[in-house]
Amino acid sequence: MMNGLMDTIKVFFNGVSIFFVLYLIGYSTFLFLAVVVGSSTLYRTKQRIRLKNVLEENYYVPVSIIVPAYNEELTVAETVRSLLALDYKVYEIIVVDDGSKDETSQTLIDAFGMQPICRPIRRQVECQPEEFIYTALDRKVPLTLVRKRNGGKADALNMGINVSQFPYFICIDADSVLQYDSLKEIVRPVLEDDNVVAVGGSIRPCNGVELENGRVKKYNLPSNLLACMQVLEYDRSFLAARILFDKFNGSMIISGAFGLFKKETVIACGGYDRTTMGEDMELVVKLHEFCASNDLTYRIRYATEAICWTQVPERLHDLCTQRRRWHLGLFQSMTRHRAMFANPNYGPVSFISYLYFLLYELLSPYIEVFGVLTILLAFWVDLINIPFMILFFIIYAVFGSVLSLTAFFSRIHTIDLKISFSDGVKAVLLCLLEVTCLRFVTAFTRATAFRGYRKKKLQWGKIERRKINLK
Amino acid sequence: MNVETLIYAYLAICTSMIVFNCACVFVLRSWDKALLKSSSRMEAAVVKQIRHIRSGEPVDEAHKAFLRKKLVRTNSLQAFDEALERLMETEPEEAGAYIPEICPIFSYLAMENRYSNPMKLTYFAYVIRKYRIIEGRPIPVIMELLLELLQEPSLYCRENALQAIYSAGDCGYVLRALRTVDENSRFHHAKLLTDGLLTFCGDRQELAQTLWDAFDDFSVSMRVVILDFIRFGGVDRKEELLMLLADSSSDDEIRFSCIRYFGKYPCKRAYPLLIDFVERSGQRRWEYAAIAASALASYQQDRTVDVLKKALSSSNWYVRFNAARSLEHFQLTYLELSDVMESNDRYAREILQYQMNLKKAEQEKEAMPV
């Protein structure tokens, strides 16, 4: 009887180990490919710019910048000021106050001397009604403030689309700052290819960075360790992976912090979904589905040089809130568009990108928790090779760390940022901590993301804000 | 394959990544240092030749030979570019006089064409344009190379080549360039082409005539580019464009461009056509009525006001919006607009009121002390 049970457990462990070896091979290979492709693309881009393979003349595609804001009185005026200083000629700024409980609207009205105006709105996508509209005409570009009834971020973005005048719109977060040349850079793929319907910008943590007129004056790694680890994580997981997906039109996410969209196509597919928490990912997946099912030739691009500086959480609680939200958004987007999975009509995005997000993003926290439980069980029945397990874990940590560092240093060197020696050492030490500790914390957070889902599903995700270091 | 082999494989990958990182840092730093050193040497050599020019002597043959030997390498060309850029800032006149002297070097470089890839050729085209090497003197061997570059897949390569061709100021070469781009299946944004044509260094009227003579040979999208160039370039082609506008068999996009032209350059004979586009919008694509409503802002007459007031009740947002903007442009009094403002059509009222408020706010802004 005992022997039979032991045999069953052995068979189980055998199956589990084969699964995990395959799972980790898949993940490591993806990570390796992403970092190699990402780094080489960054170096090639540097070479391209060095040899003036750029559009030297000032070509402008008119764009509307939409800034959805909710309780952003602390940062919104600074954000708008930084937008007004951008090196671009034809654009407008639309701030949509989604029924804030603080003085977001009044702060803007006072800061920019805005005047009330009765403006008819062409409702092309659904959104809550407006309460008032203010405008400022004495600025470099038109600035509009729309205060509307609370409806969530997607609803605010839809209002922005309705109010916007130009054929392309950009969505940015109210606590983000665009680099001075970011509009030129994010528009570049549109000039290169008429079929581009969306372009994702490159999001970089601004904690520790000193910005002056949209330019980096001083680059330091954040003094806060949690923020510092996120800098490394952003480079490995987001920058490198998105460059890889871009190679085969497989991007499934354009961050809500900075993305450009063709308004006509977004309206045709119904605008932002107001019932999801991850409206940014949902829109991109919907664009894939809409364009492919209507036989439209389309491209969704990623612009590495279009840089948006954003604050990353400095408190563990804020980080967990943010990751929980991201995970729920991921779940909603993937389940709503599950018809895309392994469907040849949608091309590589349905096989490669969807599979990656399913296995290594959506299911990974559960798989990782299952792995930990299996290790505990193996301890209990004394079926674990502890030295081998430790060796395997060290190799995994070193591998992940080296890839993080490669992505990080590639970015630093290719955009001519200078970091101090102590920051270099800090990056080396913290990448190990990020792979061995932070990763498991975020995995646990994501595994428990569904707690309180019904209650929080349409709320704005808030983290503690600080004023960005602008001059 | 056992797990140990896999682990060793990943360790090897880790090691190679670390080596890659270190190599990149080393290569990038040494590149920058070498470029700085090389450009300083180039600068000294060019300064010496500038002194010769200042004292009325020609550029040394030895210097030309030196450039011929060096500039076939992109790194040296880049160092030369940096050196010349610095001199253009500090001694613009002398450096400007030096450039025509070294033009034959660039003919030689074009003939040799030893730049190994399109990225380097793009850079060569950039330098040609930047220092106006061929301005007013289209050197055939360089022009032929630039025309060849228009076949390249890289947008930057094509665009730099086009910019260099425009800088030569030769209409014939521009025509050939546009034909090449038009026949090429690769996408080249119309905005880049139109704005590029406007940088043409020769006689704009002559270019417009050359392009017009070949107008029918081009595709619709390229014809629209030419029409936009005529519009933004201030070229008078009213008669020809009127014929295109009146011809219902012309492509819609071409006619839209003609309507915009007559919005910028009013023409009595175009007026009835514009009125017709707004009045009988239901029979055509809505864009005709919307663009014509905007163009009518340049034709202030009682009839225009009546037609635009009716257009305020159009079912199309853009027609209403443009009609309101044109009416506001006429600066009519409330009394003159009372039939709209007191009508039952809320959409018409709101859009007109918005344009009037906007105008008022703009006037207040202008009246404010600086």
GROMACS .gro file of C-alpha atoms in nm, chain A residues 21 24-26 28-29 32 35-36 39-40 43-44 46-48 50-62 115 117-122 124 135 137-139 165 168 188 190-195 263 388 391-392 395 398-400 402-403 405-407 409-410 413-414 416, chain B residues 1 3-4 6-7 10-11 13-18 20-21 24-25 28-29 31-32 35 74-75 78 81 117-120 122-123 126 129-130 154-157 159-160 163 187-189 191-193 195-196 199 316-318 321 325 347 350-351 353-354 357-358 361-362 364-365 368:
model
  136
   21VAL     CA    1   1.214   2.206  -1.687
   24LEU     CA    2   1.179   2.727  -1.749
   25ILE     CA    3   1.347   2.644  -2.077
   26GLY     CA    4   1.064   2.826  -2.254
   28SER     CA    5   1.465   3.147  -2.028
   29THR     CA    6   1.473   3.117  -2.406
   32PHE     CA    7   1.728   3.547  -2.375
   35VAL     CA    8   1.728   4.073  -2.433
   36VAL     CA    9   1.947   3.985  -2.732
   39SER     CA   10   1.992   4.511  -2.698
   40SER     CA   11   2.093   4.471  -3.061
   43TYR     CA   12   2.265   4.948  -3.050
   44ARG     CA   13   2.147   4.952  -3.411
   46LYS     CA   14   2.222   5.432  -3.188
   47GLN     CA   15   2.419   5.359  -3.504
   48ARG     CA   16   2.127   5.477  -3.719
   50ARG     CA   17   2.482   5.849  -3.538
   51LEU     CA   18   2.475   5.817  -3.917
   52LYS     CA   19   2.185   6.062  -3.945
   53ASN     CA   20   1.934   5.804  -4.066
   54VAL     CA   21   1.664   6.028  -3.924
   55LEU     CA   22   1.401   6.268  -4.051
   56GLU     CA   23   1.595   6.592  -4.022
   57GLU     CA   24   1.320   6.827  -4.131
   58ASN     CA   25   1.031   6.910  -3.900
   59TYR     CA   26   0.741   6.703  -4.024
   60TYR     CA   27   0.433   6.727  -3.813
   61VAL     CA   28   0.135   6.498  -3.793
   62PRO     CA   29  -0.122   6.683  -3.579
  115GLN     CA   30  -1.202   8.042  -1.948
  117ILE     CA   31  -1.672   7.774  -2.301
  118CYS     CA   32  -1.985   7.606  -2.436
  119ARG     CA   33  -1.849   7.349  -2.673
  120PRO     CA   34  -2.058   7.091  -2.856
  121ILE     CA   35  -1.908   6.744  -2.831
  122ARG     CA   36  -1.937   6.489  -3.105
  124GLN     CA   37  -1.842   5.897  -3.127
  135THR     CA   38  -1.020   7.646  -2.250
  137LEU     CA   39  -0.613   8.005  -2.594
  138ASP     CA   40  -0.318   8.212  -2.483
  139ARG     CA   41  -0.080   7.919  -2.474
  165GLN     CA   42  -0.980   6.750  -3.314
  168TYR     CA   43  -0.421   6.083  -3.403
  188ARG     CA   44   0.784   5.869  -3.669
  190VAL     CA   45   0.326   5.680  -3.873
  191LEU     CA   46   0.540   5.865  -4.128
  192GLU     CA   47   0.727   5.545  -4.205
  193ASP     CA   48   0.422   5.328  -4.261
  194ASP     CA   49   0.069   5.428  -4.350
  195ASN     CA   50  -0.072   5.110  -4.196
  263LYS     CA   51  -0.851   5.787  -3.390
  388PHE     CA   52   2.084   2.033  -0.682
  391LEU     CA   53   2.237   2.502  -0.759
  392PHE     CA   54   1.940   2.525  -0.993
  395ILE     CA   55   2.174   2.942  -1.187
  398VAL     CA   56   2.233   3.452  -1.205
  399PHE     CA   57   2.075   3.403  -1.546
  400GLY     CA   58   1.789   3.642  -1.473
  402VAL     CA   59   2.267   3.891  -1.611
  403LEU     CA   60   1.983   3.942  -1.855
  405LEU     CA   61   2.192   4.392  -1.640
  406THR     CA   62   2.241   4.344  -2.013
  407ALA     CA   63   1.911   4.517  -2.086
  409PHE     CA   64   2.336   4.869  -1.954
  410SER     CA   65   2.229   4.849  -2.320
  413HIS     CA   66   2.489   5.318  -2.313
  414THR     CA   67   2.275   5.360  -2.621
  416ASP     CA   68   2.425   5.834  -2.376
  472MET     CA   69   2.008   1.601  -2.285
  474VAL     CA   70   1.972   1.888  -1.682
  475GLU     CA   71   2.340   1.950  -1.604
  477LEU     CA   72   2.130   2.261  -1.979
  478ILE     CA   73   2.266   2.440  -1.675
  481TYR     CA   74   2.281   2.873  -1.952
  482LEU     CA   75   2.603   2.951  -1.765
  484ILE     CA   76   2.500   3.224  -2.213
  485CYS     CA   77   2.542   3.429  -1.895
  486THR     CA   78   2.916   3.454  -1.951
  487SER     CA   79   2.872   3.557  -2.313
  488MET     CA   80   2.621   3.824  -2.211
  489ILE     CA   81   2.867   3.970  -1.960
  491PHE     CA   82   2.890   4.133  -2.467
  492ASN     CA   83   2.817   4.407  -2.212
  495CYS     CA   84   2.988   4.718  -2.597
  496VAL     CA   85   3.104   4.960  -2.331
  499LEU     CA   86   3.129   5.266  -2.771
  500ARG     CA   87   3.384   5.456  -2.562
  502TRP     CA   88   3.445   5.499  -3.097
  503ASP     CA   89   3.373   5.833  -2.936
  506LEU     CA   90   3.594   6.022  -3.360
  545THR     CA   91   3.225   5.642  -4.313
  546ASN     CA   92   3.408   5.706  -3.985
  549GLN     CA   93   3.172   6.155  -3.995
  552ASP     CA   94   3.129   6.637  -4.098
  588ASN     CA   95   2.541   4.952  -4.675
  589PRO     CA   96   2.233   5.174  -4.719
  590MET     CA   97   2.280   5.327  -4.374
  591LYS     CA   98   2.620   5.463  -4.480
  593THR     CA   99   2.209   5.759  -4.633
  594TYR     CA  100   2.477   5.941  -4.440
  597TYR     CA  101   2.289   6.370  -4.570
  600ARG     CA  102   2.251   6.803  -4.858
  601LYS     CA  103   2.383   6.954  -4.537
  625SER     CA  104   1.490   5.250  -4.587
  626LEU     CA  105   1.268   5.557  -4.563
  627TYR     CA  106   1.559   5.759  -4.426
  628CYS     CA  107   1.775   5.668  -4.721
  630GLU     CA  108   1.424   6.089  -4.777
  631ASN     CA  109   1.787   6.202  -4.745
  634GLN     CA  110   1.639   6.622  -4.982
  658PHE     CA  111   0.519   5.376  -4.901
  659HIS     CA  112   0.651   5.731  -4.884
  660HIS     CA  113   0.430   5.962  -4.682
  662LYS     CA  114   0.348   6.492  -4.620
  663LEU     CA  115   0.720   6.418  -4.656
  664LEU     CA  116   0.697   6.462  -5.033
  666ASP     CA  117   0.703   6.946  -4.753
  667GLY     CA  118   1.017   6.825  -4.928
  670THR     CA  119   1.238   7.308  -4.986
  787ASN     CA  120  -2.268   6.559  -4.097
  788TRP     CA  121  -2.066   6.701  -3.808
  789TYR     CA  122  -1.775   6.821  -4.023
  792PHE     CA  123  -1.842   7.257  -3.804
  796ARG     CA  124  -1.625   7.840  -3.879
  818TYR     CA  125  -2.708   7.143  -3.330
  821GLU     CA  126  -2.464   7.523  -3.056
  822ILE     CA  127  -2.196   7.488  -3.318
  824GLN     CA  128  -2.238   7.974  -3.073
  825TYR     CA  129  -1.921   7.778  -3.001
  828ASN     CA  130  -1.741   8.226  -2.831
  829LEU     CA  131  -1.408   8.098  -2.950
  832ALA     CA  132  -1.205   8.458  -2.646
  833GLU     CA  133  -0.936   8.498  -2.911
  835GLU     CA  134  -0.999   8.913  -2.570
  836LYS     CA  135  -0.666   8.737  -2.565
  839MET     CA  136  -0.488   9.174  -2.328
   0.00000   0.00000   0.00000
